[in-house]
Short mmCIF file of C-alpha atoms in Angstrom, two decimals:
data_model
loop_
_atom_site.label_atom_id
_atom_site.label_comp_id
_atom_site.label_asym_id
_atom_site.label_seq_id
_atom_site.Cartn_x
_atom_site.Cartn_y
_atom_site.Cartn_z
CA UNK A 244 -24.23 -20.53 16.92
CA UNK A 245 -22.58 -18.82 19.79
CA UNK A 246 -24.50 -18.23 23.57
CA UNK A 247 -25.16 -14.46 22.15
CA UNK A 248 -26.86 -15.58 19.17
CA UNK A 249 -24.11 -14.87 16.17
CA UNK A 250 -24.02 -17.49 13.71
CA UNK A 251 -21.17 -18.23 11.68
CA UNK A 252 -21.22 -20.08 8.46
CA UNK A 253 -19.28 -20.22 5.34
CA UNK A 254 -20.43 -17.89 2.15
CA UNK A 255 -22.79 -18.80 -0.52
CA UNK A 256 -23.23 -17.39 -3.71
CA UNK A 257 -26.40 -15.85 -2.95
CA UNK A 258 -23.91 -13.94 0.24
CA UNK A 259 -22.14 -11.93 -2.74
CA UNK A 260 -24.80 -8.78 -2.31
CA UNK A 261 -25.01 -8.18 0.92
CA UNK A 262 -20.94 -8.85 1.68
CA UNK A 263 -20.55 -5.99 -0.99
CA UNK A 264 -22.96 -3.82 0.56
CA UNK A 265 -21.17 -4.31 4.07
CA UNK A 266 -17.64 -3.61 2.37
CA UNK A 267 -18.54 -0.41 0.72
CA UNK A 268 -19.41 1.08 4.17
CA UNK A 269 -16.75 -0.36 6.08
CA UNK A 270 -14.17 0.74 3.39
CA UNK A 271 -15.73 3.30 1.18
CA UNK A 272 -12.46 4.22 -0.35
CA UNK A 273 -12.03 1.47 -2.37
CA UNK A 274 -15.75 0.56 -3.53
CA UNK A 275 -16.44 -3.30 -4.00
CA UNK A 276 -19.38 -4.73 -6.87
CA UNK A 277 -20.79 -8.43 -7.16
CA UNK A 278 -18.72 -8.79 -10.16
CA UNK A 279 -15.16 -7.61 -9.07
CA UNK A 280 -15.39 -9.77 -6.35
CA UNK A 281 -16.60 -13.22 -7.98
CA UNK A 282 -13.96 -12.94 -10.89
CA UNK A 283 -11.32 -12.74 -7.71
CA UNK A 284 -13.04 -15.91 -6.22
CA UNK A 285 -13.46 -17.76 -9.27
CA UNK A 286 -9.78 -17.13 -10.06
CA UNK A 287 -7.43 -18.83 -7.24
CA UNK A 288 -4.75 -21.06 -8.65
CA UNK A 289 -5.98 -24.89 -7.08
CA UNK A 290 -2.72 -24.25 -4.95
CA UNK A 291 -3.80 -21.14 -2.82
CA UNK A 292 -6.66 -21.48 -0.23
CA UNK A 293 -9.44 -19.78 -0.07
CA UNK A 294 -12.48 -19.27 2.07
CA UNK A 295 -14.96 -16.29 2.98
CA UNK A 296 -17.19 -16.80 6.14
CA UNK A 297 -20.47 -15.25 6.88
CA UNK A 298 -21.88 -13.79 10.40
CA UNK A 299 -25.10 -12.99 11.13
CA UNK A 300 -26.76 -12.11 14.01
CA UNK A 301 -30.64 -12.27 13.90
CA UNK A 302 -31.21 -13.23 10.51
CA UNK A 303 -28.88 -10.19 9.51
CA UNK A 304 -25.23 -9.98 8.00
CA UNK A 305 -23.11 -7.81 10.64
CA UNK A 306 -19.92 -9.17 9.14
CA UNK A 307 -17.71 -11.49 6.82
CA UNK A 308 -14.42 -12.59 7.19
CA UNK A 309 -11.86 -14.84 5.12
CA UNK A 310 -8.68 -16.81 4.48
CA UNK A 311 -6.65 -16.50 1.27
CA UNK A 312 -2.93 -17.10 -0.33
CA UNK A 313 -1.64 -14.96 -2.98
CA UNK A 314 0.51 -16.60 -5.87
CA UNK A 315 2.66 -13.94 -5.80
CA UNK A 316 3.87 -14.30 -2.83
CA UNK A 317 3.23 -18.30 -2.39
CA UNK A 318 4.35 -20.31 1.11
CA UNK A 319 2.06 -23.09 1.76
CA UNK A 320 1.94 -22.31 5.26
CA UNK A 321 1.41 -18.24 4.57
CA UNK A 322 -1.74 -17.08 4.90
CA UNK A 323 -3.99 -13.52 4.92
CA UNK A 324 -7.00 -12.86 6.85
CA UNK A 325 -9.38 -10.02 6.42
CA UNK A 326 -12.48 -9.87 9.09
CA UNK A 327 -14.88 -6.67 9.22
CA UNK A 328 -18.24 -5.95 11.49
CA UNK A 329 -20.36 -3.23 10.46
CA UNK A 330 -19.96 -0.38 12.59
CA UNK A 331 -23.18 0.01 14.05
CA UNK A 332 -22.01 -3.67 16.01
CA UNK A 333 -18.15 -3.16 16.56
CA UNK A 334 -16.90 -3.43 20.36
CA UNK A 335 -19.78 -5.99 21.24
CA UNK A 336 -17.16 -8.76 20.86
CA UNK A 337 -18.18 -10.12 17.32
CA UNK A 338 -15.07 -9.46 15.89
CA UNK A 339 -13.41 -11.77 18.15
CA UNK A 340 -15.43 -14.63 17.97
CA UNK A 341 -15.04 -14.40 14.18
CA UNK A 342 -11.57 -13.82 14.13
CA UNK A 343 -11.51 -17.04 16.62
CA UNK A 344 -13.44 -19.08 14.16
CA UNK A 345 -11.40 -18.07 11.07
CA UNK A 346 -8.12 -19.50 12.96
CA UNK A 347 -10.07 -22.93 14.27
CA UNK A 348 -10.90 -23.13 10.71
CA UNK A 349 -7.30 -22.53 9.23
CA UNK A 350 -5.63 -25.14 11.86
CA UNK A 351 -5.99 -28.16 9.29
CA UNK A 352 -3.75 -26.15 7.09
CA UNK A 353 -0.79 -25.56 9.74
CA UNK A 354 -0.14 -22.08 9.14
CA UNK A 355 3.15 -20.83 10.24
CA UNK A 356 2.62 -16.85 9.22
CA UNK A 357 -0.50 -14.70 8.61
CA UNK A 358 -1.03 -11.19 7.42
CA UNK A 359 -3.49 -8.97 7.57
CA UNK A 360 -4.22 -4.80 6.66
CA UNK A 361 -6.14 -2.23 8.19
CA UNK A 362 -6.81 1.24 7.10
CA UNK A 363 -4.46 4.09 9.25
CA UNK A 364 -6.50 6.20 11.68
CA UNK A 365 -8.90 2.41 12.37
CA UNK A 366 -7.35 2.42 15.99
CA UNK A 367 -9.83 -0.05 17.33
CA UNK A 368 -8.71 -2.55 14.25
CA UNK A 369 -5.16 -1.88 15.01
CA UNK A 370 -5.15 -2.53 18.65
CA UNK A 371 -7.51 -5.76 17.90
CA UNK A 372 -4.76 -7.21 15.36
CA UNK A 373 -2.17 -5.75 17.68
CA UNK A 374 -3.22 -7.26 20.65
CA UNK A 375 -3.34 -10.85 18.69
CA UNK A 376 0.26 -10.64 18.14
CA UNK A 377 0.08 -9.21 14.96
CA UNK A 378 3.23 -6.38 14.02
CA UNK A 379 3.09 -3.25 11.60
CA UNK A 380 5.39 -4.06 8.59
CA UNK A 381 4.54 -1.65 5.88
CA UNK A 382 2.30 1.21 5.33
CA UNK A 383 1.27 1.55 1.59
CA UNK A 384 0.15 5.33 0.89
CA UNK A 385 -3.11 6.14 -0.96
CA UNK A 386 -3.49 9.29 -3.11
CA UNK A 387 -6.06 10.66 -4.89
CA UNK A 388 -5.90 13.56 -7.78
CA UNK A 389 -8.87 15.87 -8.65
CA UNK A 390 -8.30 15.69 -12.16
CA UNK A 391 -10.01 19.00 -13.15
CA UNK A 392 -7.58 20.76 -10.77
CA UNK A 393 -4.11 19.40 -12.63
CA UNK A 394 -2.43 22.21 -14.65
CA UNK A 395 -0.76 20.03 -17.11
CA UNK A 396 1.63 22.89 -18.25
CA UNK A 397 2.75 23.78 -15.10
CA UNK A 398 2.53 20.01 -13.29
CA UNK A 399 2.72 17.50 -15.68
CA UNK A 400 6.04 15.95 -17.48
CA UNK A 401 6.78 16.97 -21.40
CA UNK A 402 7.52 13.77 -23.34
CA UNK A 403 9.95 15.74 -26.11
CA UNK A 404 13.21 14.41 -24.13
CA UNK A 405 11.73 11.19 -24.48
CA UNK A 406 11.15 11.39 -27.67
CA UNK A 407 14.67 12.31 -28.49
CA UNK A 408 15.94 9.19 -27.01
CA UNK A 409 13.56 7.18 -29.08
CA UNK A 410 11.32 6.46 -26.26
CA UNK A 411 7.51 6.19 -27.32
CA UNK A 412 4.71 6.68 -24.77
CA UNK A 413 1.08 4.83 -26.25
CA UNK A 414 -2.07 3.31 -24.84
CA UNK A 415 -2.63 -0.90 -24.78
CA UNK A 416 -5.69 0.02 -27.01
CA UNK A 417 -3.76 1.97 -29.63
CA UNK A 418 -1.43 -0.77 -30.00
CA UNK A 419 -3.64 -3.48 -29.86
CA UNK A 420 -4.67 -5.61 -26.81
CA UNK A 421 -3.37 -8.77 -28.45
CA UNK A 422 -1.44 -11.93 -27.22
CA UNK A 423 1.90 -10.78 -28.23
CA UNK A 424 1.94 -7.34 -26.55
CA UNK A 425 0.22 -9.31 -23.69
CA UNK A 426 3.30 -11.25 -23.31
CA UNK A 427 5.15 -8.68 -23.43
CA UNK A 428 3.62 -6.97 -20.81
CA UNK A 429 3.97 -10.30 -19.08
CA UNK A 430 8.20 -9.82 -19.51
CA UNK A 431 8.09 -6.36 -18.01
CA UNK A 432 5.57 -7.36 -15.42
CA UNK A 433 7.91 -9.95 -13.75
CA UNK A 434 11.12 -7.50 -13.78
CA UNK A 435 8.71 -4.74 -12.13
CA UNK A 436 7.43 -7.07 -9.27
CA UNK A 437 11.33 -8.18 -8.46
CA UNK A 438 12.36 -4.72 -7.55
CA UNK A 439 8.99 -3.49 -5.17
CA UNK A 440 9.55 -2.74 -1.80
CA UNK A 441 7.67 -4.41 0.58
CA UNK A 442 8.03 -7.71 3.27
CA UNK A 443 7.26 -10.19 0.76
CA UNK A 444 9.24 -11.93 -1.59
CA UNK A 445 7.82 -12.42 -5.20
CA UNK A 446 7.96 -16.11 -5.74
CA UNK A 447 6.09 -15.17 -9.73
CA UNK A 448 3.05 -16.07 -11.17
CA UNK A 449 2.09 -17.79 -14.46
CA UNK A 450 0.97 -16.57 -17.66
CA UNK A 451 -2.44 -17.78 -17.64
CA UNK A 452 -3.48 -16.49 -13.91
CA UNK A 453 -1.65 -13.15 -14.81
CA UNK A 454 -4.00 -12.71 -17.79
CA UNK A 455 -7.16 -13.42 -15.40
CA UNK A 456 -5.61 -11.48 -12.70
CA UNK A 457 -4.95 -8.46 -15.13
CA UNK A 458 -6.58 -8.37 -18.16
CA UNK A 459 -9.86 -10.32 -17.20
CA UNK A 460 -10.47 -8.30 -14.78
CA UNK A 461 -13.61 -6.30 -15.65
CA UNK A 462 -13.05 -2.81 -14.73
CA UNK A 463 -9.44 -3.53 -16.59
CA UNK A 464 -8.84 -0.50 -19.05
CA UNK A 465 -7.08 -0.98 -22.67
CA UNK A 466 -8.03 2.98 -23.00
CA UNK A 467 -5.94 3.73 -19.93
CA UNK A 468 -3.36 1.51 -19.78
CA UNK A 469 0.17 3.47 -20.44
CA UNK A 470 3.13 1.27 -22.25
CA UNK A 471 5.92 2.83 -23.10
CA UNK A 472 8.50 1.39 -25.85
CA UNK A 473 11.77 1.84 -27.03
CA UNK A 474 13.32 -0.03 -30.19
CA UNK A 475 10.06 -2.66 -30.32
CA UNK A 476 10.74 -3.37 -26.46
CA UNK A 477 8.50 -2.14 -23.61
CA UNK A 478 9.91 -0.45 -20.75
CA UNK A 479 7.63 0.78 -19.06
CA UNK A 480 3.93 0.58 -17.99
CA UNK A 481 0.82 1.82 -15.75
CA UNK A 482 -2.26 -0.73 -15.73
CA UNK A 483 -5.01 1.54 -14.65
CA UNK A 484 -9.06 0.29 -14.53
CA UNK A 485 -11.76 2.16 -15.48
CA UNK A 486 -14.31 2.32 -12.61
CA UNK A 487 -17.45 3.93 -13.87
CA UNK A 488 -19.80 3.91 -10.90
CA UNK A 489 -17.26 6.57 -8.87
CA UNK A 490 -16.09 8.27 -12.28
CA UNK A 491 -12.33 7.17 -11.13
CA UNK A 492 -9.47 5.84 -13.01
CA UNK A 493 -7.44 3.59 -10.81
CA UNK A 494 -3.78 3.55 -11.31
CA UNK A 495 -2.35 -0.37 -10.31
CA UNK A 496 0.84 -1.93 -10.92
CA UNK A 497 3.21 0.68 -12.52
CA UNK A 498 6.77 0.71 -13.32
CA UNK A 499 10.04 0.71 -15.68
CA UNK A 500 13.24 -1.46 -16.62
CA UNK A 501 16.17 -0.94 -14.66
CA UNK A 502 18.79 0.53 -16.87
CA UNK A 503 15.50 3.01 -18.30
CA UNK A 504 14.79 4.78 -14.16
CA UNK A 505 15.10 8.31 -13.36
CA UNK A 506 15.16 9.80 -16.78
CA UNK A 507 11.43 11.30 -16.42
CA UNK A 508 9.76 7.96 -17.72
CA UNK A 509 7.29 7.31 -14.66
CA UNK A 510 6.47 11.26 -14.92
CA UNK A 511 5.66 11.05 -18.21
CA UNK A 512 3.54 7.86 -18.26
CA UNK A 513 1.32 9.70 -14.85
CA UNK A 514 1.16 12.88 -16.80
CA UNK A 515 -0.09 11.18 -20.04
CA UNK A 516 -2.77 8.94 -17.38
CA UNK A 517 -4.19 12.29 -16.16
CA UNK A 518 -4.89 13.35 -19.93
CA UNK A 519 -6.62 10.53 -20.73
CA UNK A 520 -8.55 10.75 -17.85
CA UNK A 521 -9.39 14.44 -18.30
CA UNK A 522 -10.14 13.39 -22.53
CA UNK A 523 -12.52 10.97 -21.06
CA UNK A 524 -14.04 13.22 -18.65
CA UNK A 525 -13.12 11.78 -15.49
CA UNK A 526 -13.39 13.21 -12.16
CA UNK A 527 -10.29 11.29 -10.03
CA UNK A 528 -7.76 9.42 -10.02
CA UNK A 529 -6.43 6.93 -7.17
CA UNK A 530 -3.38 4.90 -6.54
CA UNK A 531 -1.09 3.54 -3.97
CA UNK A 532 2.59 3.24 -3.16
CA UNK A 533 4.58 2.39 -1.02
CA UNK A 534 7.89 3.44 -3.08
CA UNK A 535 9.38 6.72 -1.96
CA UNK A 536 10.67 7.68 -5.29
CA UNK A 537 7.15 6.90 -6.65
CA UNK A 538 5.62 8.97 -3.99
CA UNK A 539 7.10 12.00 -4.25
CA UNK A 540 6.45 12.04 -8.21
CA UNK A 541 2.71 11.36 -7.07
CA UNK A 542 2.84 14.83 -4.75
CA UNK A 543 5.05 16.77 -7.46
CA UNK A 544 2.13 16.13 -9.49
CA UNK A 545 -0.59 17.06 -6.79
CA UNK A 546 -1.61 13.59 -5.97
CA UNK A 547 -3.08 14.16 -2.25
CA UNK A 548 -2.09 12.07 0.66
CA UNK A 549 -4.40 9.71 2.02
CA UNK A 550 -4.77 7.86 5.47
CA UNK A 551 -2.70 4.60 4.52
CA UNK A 552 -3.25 0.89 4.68
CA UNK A 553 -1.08 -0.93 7.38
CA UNK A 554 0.19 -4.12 6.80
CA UNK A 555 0.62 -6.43 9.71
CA UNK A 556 2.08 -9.41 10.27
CA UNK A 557 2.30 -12.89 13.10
CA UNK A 558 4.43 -15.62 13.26
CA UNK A 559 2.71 -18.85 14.52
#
């Protein structure tokens, strides 16, 4: 316990509630539940570490914090850290004492890089990171459509061209959520990833934690998800999750072959995504890119600009 009474620990099981409760009012854009967050925890590959702490002040929970590797992107001396204080207590200092505890408790693991996001407009987070030694690398854009607003004559794609080529849009659940099409979303997964912008280099992920990652996940949506074929082979995809407490779809990972880009496929899986979601009655959509090309198919189709989430980086 420090001199001003805040007590750090590291998180139980019975800490999932109130760290989800904390979350959705530090970052109400993208809401947090109990369950989303345990299948994450229970899911690291033995490889990456992983810890969440716990501060309290008083008996109360004023923040959490943690350590994590992705296998995506896997260094073993490459870490990210997340830290939040509810809002009511930022600027008393908390932050820093957590943030101070978090890297004490990392040293065993010598890390050489860390990285860590905050949301665009957060200028007290920014500065905080900033004046840590932490620099801006990316800025991912997030975008939001009000589904009952999207002219699909006049905004969305036709998929007749396609059609001519031989090109098939469907849905994972019309096809069949089985193993083989799951491996085949696997194949077109791993040729997507190679080719997305960004600082990090994908170092690939195995079957099995892809699956959990994915498919296990349990706002994952067979319903939604967009795969497009052409002669028995997929080329192209949108994983999308149903989230049911906000009436949102959730557009994820996205994306087609090579030699099958900028021939209308990427409009014509979105446009097929917002009839689905308008069939199913469904009040928004949300995504997030960093891809220019991406993005400006996003605001042909009325996708709204969002503050973005800044990606930072340090060197040790």
């Amino acid at each position: 316990m420090s001199s001003r009474g805040l007590e750090i620990r590291k998180f139980e099981e019975s800490d999932y509630q109130e760290v989800v409760k904390l979350q959705n009012v530090i970052s109400p854009w993208t809401k947090s539940s109990v369950e989303s967050l345990k299948h994450l925890d229970e899911n690291f590959p033995e490889k990456c570490k992983h810890q969440r702490y716990i501060a309290e002040l008083d008996g109360e929970v004023i923040g959490h914090a943690s350590y994590s590797q992705w296998e995506g992107s896997y260094e073993p001396g490459k870490f990210s850290i997340y830290g939040a204080i509810h809002p009511d207590r930022q600027g008393e200092g908390y932050g820093a004492e957590l943030y101070q505890h978090v890297m004490k408790e990392l040293d065993e693991y010598d890390p050489i890089k860390l990285k860590a996001n905050t949301k665009e407009g957060k200028e007290r987070a920014i500065r905080f990171l900033k004046d840590r030694g932490f620099r801006e690398m990316n800025r991912v854009w997030e975008l939001e459509l009000d589904v009952d607003s999207f002219d699909l004559e006049k905004d969305g794609r036709s998929e007749e061209n396609l059609d001519e080529d031989g090109i098939g849009i469907t849905t994972l659940k019309e096809i069949g959520n089985d193993e083989n099409n799951r491996r085949k979303i696997y194949g077109l997964f791993e040729e997507i990833m190679e080719d997305i912008p960004g600082s990090e280099e994908f170092t690939g992920m195995d079957y099995d934690q892809f699956i959990e990652r994915i498919f296990n996940r349990p706002i994952f949506s067979p319903e939604c998800t967009i795969i497009v074929e052409k002669d028995g082979r997929f080329i192209g995809m949108l994983i999308q999750y149903d989230v049911e407490e906000e009436n949102a779809i959730y557009t994820g990972l996205g994306g087609v072959r090579r030699k099958h880009r900028k021939k209308g496929v990427a409009t014509a899986m979105l446009t097929r995504a917002v009839e689905i979601a308008e069939k199913k009655g469904v009040s928004k959509m949300k995504t997030e890119s960093m891809n220019e090309s991406i993005l400006k198919i996003l605001e042909k189709l009325n996708f709204d600009k969002r503050p973005g989430r800044i990606e930072l980086e340090k060197t040790l």
